mmCIF file of C-alpha atoms in Angstrom:
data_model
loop_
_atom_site.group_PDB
_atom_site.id
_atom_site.type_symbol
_atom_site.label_atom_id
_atom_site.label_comp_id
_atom_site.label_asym_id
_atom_site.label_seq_id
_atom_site.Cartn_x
_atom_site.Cartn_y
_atom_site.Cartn_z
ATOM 1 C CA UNK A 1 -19.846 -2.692 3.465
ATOM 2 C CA UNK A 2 -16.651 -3.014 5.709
ATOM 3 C CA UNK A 3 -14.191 -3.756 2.822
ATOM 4 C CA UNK A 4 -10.867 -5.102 4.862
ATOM 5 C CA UNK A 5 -11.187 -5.962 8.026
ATOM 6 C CA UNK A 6 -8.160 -6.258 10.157
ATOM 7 C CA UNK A 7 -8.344 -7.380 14.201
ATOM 8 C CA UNK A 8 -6.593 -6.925 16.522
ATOM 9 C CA UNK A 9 -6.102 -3.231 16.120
ATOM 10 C CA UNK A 10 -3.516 -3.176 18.752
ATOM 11 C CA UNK A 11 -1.487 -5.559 20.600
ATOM 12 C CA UNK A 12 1.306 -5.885 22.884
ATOM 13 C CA UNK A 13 3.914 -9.121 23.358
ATOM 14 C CA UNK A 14 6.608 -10.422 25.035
ATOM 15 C CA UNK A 15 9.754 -11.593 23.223
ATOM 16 C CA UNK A 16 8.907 -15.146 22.220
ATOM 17 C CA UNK A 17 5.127 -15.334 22.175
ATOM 18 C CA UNK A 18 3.167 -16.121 19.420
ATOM 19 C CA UNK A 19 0.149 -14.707 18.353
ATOM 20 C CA UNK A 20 -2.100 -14.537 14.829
ATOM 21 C CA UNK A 21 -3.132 -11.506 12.842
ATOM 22 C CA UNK A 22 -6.654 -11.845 11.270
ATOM 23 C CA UNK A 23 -7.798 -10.590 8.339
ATOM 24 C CA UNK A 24 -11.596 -10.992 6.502
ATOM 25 C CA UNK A 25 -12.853 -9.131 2.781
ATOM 26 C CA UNK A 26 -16.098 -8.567 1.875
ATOM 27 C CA UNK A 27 -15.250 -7.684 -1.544
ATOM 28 C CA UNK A 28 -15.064 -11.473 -3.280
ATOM 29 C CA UNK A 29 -11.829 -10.413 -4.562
ATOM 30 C CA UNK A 30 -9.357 -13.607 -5.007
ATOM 31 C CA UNK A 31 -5.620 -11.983 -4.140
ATOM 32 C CA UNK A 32 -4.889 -10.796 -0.384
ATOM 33 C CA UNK A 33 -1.984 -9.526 0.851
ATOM 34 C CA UNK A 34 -0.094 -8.789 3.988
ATOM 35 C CA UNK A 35 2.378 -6.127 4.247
ATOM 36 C CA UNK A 36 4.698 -4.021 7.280
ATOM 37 C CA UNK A 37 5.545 -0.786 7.405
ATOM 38 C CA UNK A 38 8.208 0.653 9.417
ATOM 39 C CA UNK A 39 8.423 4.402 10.873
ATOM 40 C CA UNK A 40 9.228 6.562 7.808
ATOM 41 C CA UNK A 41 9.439 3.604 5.215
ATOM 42 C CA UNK A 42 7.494 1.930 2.955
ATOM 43 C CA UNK A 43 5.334 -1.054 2.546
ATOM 44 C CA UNK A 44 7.076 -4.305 2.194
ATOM 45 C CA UNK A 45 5.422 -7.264 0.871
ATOM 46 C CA UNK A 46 5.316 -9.927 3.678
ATOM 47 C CA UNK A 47 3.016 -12.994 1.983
ATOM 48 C CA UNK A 48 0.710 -13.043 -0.482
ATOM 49 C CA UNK A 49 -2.184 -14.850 -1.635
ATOM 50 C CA UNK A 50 -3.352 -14.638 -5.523
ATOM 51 C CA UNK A 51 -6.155 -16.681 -5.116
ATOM 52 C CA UNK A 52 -7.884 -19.402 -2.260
ATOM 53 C CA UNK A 53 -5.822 -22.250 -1.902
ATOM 54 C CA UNK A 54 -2.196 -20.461 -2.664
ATOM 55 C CA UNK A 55 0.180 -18.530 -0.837
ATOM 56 C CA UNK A 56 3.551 -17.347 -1.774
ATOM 57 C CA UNK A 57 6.462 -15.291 0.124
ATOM 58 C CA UNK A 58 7.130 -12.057 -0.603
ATOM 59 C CA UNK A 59 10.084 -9.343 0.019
ATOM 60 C CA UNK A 60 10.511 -9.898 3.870
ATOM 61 C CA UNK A 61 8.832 -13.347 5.012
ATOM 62 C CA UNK A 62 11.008 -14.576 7.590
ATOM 63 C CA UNK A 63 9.527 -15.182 11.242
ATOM 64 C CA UNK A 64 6.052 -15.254 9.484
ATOM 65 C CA UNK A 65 3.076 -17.336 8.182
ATOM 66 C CA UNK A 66 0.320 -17.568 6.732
ATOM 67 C CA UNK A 67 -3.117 -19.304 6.188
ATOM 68 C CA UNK A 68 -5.894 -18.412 3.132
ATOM 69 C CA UNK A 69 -8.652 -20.343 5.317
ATOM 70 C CA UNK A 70 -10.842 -19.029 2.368
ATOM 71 C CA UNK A 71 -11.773 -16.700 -0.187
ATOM 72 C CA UNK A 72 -12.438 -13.981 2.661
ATOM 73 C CA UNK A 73 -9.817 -14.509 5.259
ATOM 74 C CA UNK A 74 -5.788 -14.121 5.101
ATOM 75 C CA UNK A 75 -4.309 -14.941 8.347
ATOM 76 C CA UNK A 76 -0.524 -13.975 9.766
ATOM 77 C CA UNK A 77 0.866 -15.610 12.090
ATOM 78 C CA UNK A 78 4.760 -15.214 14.263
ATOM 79 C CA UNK A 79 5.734 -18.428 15.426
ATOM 80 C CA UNK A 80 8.162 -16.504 18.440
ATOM 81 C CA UNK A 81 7.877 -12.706 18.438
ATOM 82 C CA UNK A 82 11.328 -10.742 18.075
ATOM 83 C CA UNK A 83 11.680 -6.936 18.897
ATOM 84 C CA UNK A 84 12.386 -6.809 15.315
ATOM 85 C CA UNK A 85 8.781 -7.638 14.192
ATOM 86 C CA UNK A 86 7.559 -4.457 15.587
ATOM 87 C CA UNK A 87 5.439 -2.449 13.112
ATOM 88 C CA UNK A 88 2.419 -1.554 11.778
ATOM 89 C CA UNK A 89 0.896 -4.625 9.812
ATOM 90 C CA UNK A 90 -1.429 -3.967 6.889
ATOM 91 C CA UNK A 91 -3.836 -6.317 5.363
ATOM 92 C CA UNK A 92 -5.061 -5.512 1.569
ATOM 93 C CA UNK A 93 -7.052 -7.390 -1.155
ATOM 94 C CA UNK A 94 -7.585 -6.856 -4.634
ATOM 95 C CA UNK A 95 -9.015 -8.170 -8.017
ATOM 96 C CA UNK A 96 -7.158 -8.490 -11.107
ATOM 97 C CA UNK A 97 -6.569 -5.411 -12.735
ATOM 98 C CA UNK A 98 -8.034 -3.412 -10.257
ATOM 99 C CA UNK A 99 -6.624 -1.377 -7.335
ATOM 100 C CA UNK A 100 -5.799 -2.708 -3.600
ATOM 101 C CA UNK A 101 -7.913 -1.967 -0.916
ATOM 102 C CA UNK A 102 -6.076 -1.784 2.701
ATOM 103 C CA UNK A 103 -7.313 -2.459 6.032
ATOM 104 C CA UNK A 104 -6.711 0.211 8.720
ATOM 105 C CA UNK A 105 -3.802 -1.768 10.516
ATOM 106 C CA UNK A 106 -2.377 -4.081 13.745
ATOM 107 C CA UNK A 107 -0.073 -1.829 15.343
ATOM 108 C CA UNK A 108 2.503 -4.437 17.172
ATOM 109 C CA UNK A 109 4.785 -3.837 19.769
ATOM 110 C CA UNK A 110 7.163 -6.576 20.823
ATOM 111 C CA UNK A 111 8.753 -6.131 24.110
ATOM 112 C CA UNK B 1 17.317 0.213 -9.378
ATOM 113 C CA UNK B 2 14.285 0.014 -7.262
ATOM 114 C CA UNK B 3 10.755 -0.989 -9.681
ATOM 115 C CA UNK B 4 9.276 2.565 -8.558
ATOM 116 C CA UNK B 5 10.933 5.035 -7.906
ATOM 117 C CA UNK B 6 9.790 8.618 -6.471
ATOM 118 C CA UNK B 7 11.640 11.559 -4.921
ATOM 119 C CA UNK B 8 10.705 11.060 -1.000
ATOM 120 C CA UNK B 9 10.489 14.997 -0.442
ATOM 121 C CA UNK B 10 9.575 16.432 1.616
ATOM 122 C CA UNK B 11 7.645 19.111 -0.485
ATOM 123 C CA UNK B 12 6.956 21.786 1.645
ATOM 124 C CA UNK B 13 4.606 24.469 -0.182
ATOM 125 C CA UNK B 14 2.216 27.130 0.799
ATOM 126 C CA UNK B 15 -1.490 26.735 0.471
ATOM 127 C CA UNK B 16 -2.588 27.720 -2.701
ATOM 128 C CA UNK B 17 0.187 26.363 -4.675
ATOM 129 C CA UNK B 18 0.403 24.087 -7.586
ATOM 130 C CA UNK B 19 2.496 20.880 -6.812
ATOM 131 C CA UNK B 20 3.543 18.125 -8.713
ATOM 132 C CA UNK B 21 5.299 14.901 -8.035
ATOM 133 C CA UNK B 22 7.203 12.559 -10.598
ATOM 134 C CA UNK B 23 7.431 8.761 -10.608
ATOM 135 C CA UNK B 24 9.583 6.544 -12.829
ATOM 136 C CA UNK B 25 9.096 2.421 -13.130
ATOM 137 C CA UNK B 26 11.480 0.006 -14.351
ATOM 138 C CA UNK B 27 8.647 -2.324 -15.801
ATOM 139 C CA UNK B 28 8.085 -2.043 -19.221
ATOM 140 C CA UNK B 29 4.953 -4.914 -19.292
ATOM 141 C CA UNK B 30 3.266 -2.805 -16.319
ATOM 142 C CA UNK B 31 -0.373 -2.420 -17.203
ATOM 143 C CA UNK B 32 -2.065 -0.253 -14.169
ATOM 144 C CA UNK B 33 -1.091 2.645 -12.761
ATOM 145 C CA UNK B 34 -2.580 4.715 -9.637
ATOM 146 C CA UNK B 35 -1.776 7.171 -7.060
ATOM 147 C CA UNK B 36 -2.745 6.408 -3.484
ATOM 148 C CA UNK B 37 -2.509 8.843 -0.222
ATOM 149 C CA UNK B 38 -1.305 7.561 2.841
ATOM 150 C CA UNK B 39 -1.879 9.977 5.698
ATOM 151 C CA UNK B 40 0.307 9.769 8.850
ATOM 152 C CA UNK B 41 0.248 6.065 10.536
ATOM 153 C CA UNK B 42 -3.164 5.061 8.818
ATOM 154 C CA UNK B 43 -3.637 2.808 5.933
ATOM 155 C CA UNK B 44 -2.821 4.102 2.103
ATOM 156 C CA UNK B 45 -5.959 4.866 0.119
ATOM 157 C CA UNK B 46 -6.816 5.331 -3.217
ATOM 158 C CA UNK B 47 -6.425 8.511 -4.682
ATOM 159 C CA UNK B 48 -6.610 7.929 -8.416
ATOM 160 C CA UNK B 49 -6.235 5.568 -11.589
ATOM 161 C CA UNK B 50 -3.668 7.271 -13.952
ATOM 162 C CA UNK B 51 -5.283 6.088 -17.517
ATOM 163 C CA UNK B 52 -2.829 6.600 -20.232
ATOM 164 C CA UNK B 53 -5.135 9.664 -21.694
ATOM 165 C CA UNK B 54 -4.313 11.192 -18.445
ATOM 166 C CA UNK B 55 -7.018 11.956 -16.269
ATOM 167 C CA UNK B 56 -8.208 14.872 -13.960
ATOM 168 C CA UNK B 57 -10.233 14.551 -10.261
ATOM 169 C CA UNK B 58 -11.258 17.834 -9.321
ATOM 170 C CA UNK B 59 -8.153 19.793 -8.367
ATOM 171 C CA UNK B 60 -5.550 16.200 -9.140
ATOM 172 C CA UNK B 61 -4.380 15.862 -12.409
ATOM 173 C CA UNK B 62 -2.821 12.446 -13.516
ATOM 174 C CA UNK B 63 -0.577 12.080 -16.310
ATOM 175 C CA UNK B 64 0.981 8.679 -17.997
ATOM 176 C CA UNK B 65 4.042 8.574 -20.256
ATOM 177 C CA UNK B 66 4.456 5.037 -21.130
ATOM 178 C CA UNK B 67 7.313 5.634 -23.678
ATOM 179 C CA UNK B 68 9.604 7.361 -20.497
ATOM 180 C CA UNK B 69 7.587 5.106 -18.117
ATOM 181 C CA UNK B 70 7.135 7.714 -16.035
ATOM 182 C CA UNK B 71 3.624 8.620 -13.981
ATOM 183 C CA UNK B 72 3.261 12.287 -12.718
ATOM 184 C CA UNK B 73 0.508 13.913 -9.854
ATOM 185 C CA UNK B 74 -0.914 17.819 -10.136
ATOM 186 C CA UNK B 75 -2.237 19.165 -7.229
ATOM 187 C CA UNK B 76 -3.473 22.972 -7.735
ATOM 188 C CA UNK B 77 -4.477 24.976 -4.932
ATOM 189 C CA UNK B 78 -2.793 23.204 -2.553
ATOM 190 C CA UNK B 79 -4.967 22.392 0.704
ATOM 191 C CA UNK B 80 -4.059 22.227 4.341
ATOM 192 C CA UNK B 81 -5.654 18.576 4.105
ATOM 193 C CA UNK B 82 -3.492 17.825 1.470
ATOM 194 C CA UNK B 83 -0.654 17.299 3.852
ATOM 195 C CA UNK B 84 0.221 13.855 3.454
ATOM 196 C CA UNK B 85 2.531 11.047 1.864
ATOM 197 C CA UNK B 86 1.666 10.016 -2.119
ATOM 198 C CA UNK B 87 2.447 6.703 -3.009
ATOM 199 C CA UNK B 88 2.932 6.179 -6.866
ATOM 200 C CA UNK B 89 1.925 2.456 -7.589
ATOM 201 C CA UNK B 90 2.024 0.404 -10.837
ATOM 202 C CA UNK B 91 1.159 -3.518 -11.293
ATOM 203 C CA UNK B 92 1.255 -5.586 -14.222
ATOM 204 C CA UNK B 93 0.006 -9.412 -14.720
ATOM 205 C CA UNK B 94 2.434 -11.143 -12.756
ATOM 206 C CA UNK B 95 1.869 -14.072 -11.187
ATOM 207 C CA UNK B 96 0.411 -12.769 -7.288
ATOM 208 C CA UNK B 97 -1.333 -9.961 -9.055
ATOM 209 C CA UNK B 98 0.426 -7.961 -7.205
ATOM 210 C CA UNK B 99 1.219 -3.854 -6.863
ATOM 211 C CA UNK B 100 4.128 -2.386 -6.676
ATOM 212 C CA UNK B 101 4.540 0.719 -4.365
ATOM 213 C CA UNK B 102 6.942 3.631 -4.511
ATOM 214 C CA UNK B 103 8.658 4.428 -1.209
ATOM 215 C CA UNK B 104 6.014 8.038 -1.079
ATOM 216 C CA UNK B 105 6.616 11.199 -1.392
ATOM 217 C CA UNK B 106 5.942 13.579 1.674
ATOM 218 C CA UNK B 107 4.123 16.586 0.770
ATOM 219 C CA UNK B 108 3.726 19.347 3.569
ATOM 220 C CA UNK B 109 0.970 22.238 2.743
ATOM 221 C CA UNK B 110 1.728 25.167 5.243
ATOM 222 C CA UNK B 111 -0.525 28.020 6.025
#
């Protein structure tokens, strides 16, 4: 059971590029989530999803996107990478009532 | 006022000791309530649900005081492994079914 899923696990990019962060759940829960988190803060809620077929913007969604291409999958994209947008990018999901589950992280650089 | 609020430490104890860390949230309506561990640049994971009889997991103690609205971790005999950052997190049935997380609190067991 792999729980969150998050690829790539790494990546590098030039100012500009654009590039999309995957994320799949095995758990059949509806809500997904994306977050950052930069050196010695906390998380901070970039998009969320409460259920397939919605998506909302959270506390820092600027430069971002996002697709729920189903129940499993929660996809971020950046249009045009900015220095800015370097962090550590975690994906979560959860069921009502219940507590999140994370996946291990895309550690992005942005040249 | 921030929704959660914890004192980021850092706590820096001996092995052995007893620790505890204190969390306050704003929300009134919030219905769940759990601690989760975040260990240095990997993903937060659960540590416990704080039920508001209070609750014990082997040497963690979890406390609720809904009237305060405050949340509160025991760690006895501290461990070397316990070394990391303790995120106090709360949720309530809002609309994304979302979490709210504290910014952490660093805890640093030293031999």
């Amino acid at each position: 059971n792999a729980g969150v899923t998050q690829t790539p696990k790494f990546q590098v990019l030039k100012t500009g590029q654009s590039m999309t962060l995957q994320c799949a759940q095995d758990m059949n829960h509806n809500s997904m989530y994306w977050y950052r988190q930069d050196p010695g803060m906390g998380l901070r809620l970039i998009y969320y999803s409460a259920s397939e077929g919605t998506t909302d913007k959270g506390e820092v969604p600027n430069g971002y996107n996002v697709s729920r291409l189903n129940k499993r999958e929660f996809s971020l994209r950046l249009e045009s990478a900015a220095p800015s947008q370097t962090s550590v990018y975690f994906c979560a999901s959860k069921e009502w009532g219940q507590p999140q589950h994370f996946g291990d992280g895309t550690r992005l650089s942005i040249l | 006022r921030k929704e959660v609020e914890q004192d980021p430490g850092p706590f820096n104890v001996p092995e052995g000791a007893t620790v505890a860390f204190n969390c306050t949230y704003s929300n009134s309506a919030s219905q769940s309530f759990f601690w989760y561990r975040q260990d240095c640049r990997k993903e937060p994971k659960l540590l416990m649900s704080v039920y508001s009889s209070g609750n014990e997991d082997g040497r963690f103690t979890a406390q609720l005081n809904r009237a305060s609205q405050y949340i509160s971790l025991l760690i006895r005999d501290s461990k070397l492994s316990d070394s990391a950052t303790y995120l106090c997190v709360v949720g309530g049935f809002n609309a994304g079914n979302m979490l709210t997380f504290g910014g952490g609190t660093r805890l640093m067991v030293k031999p």
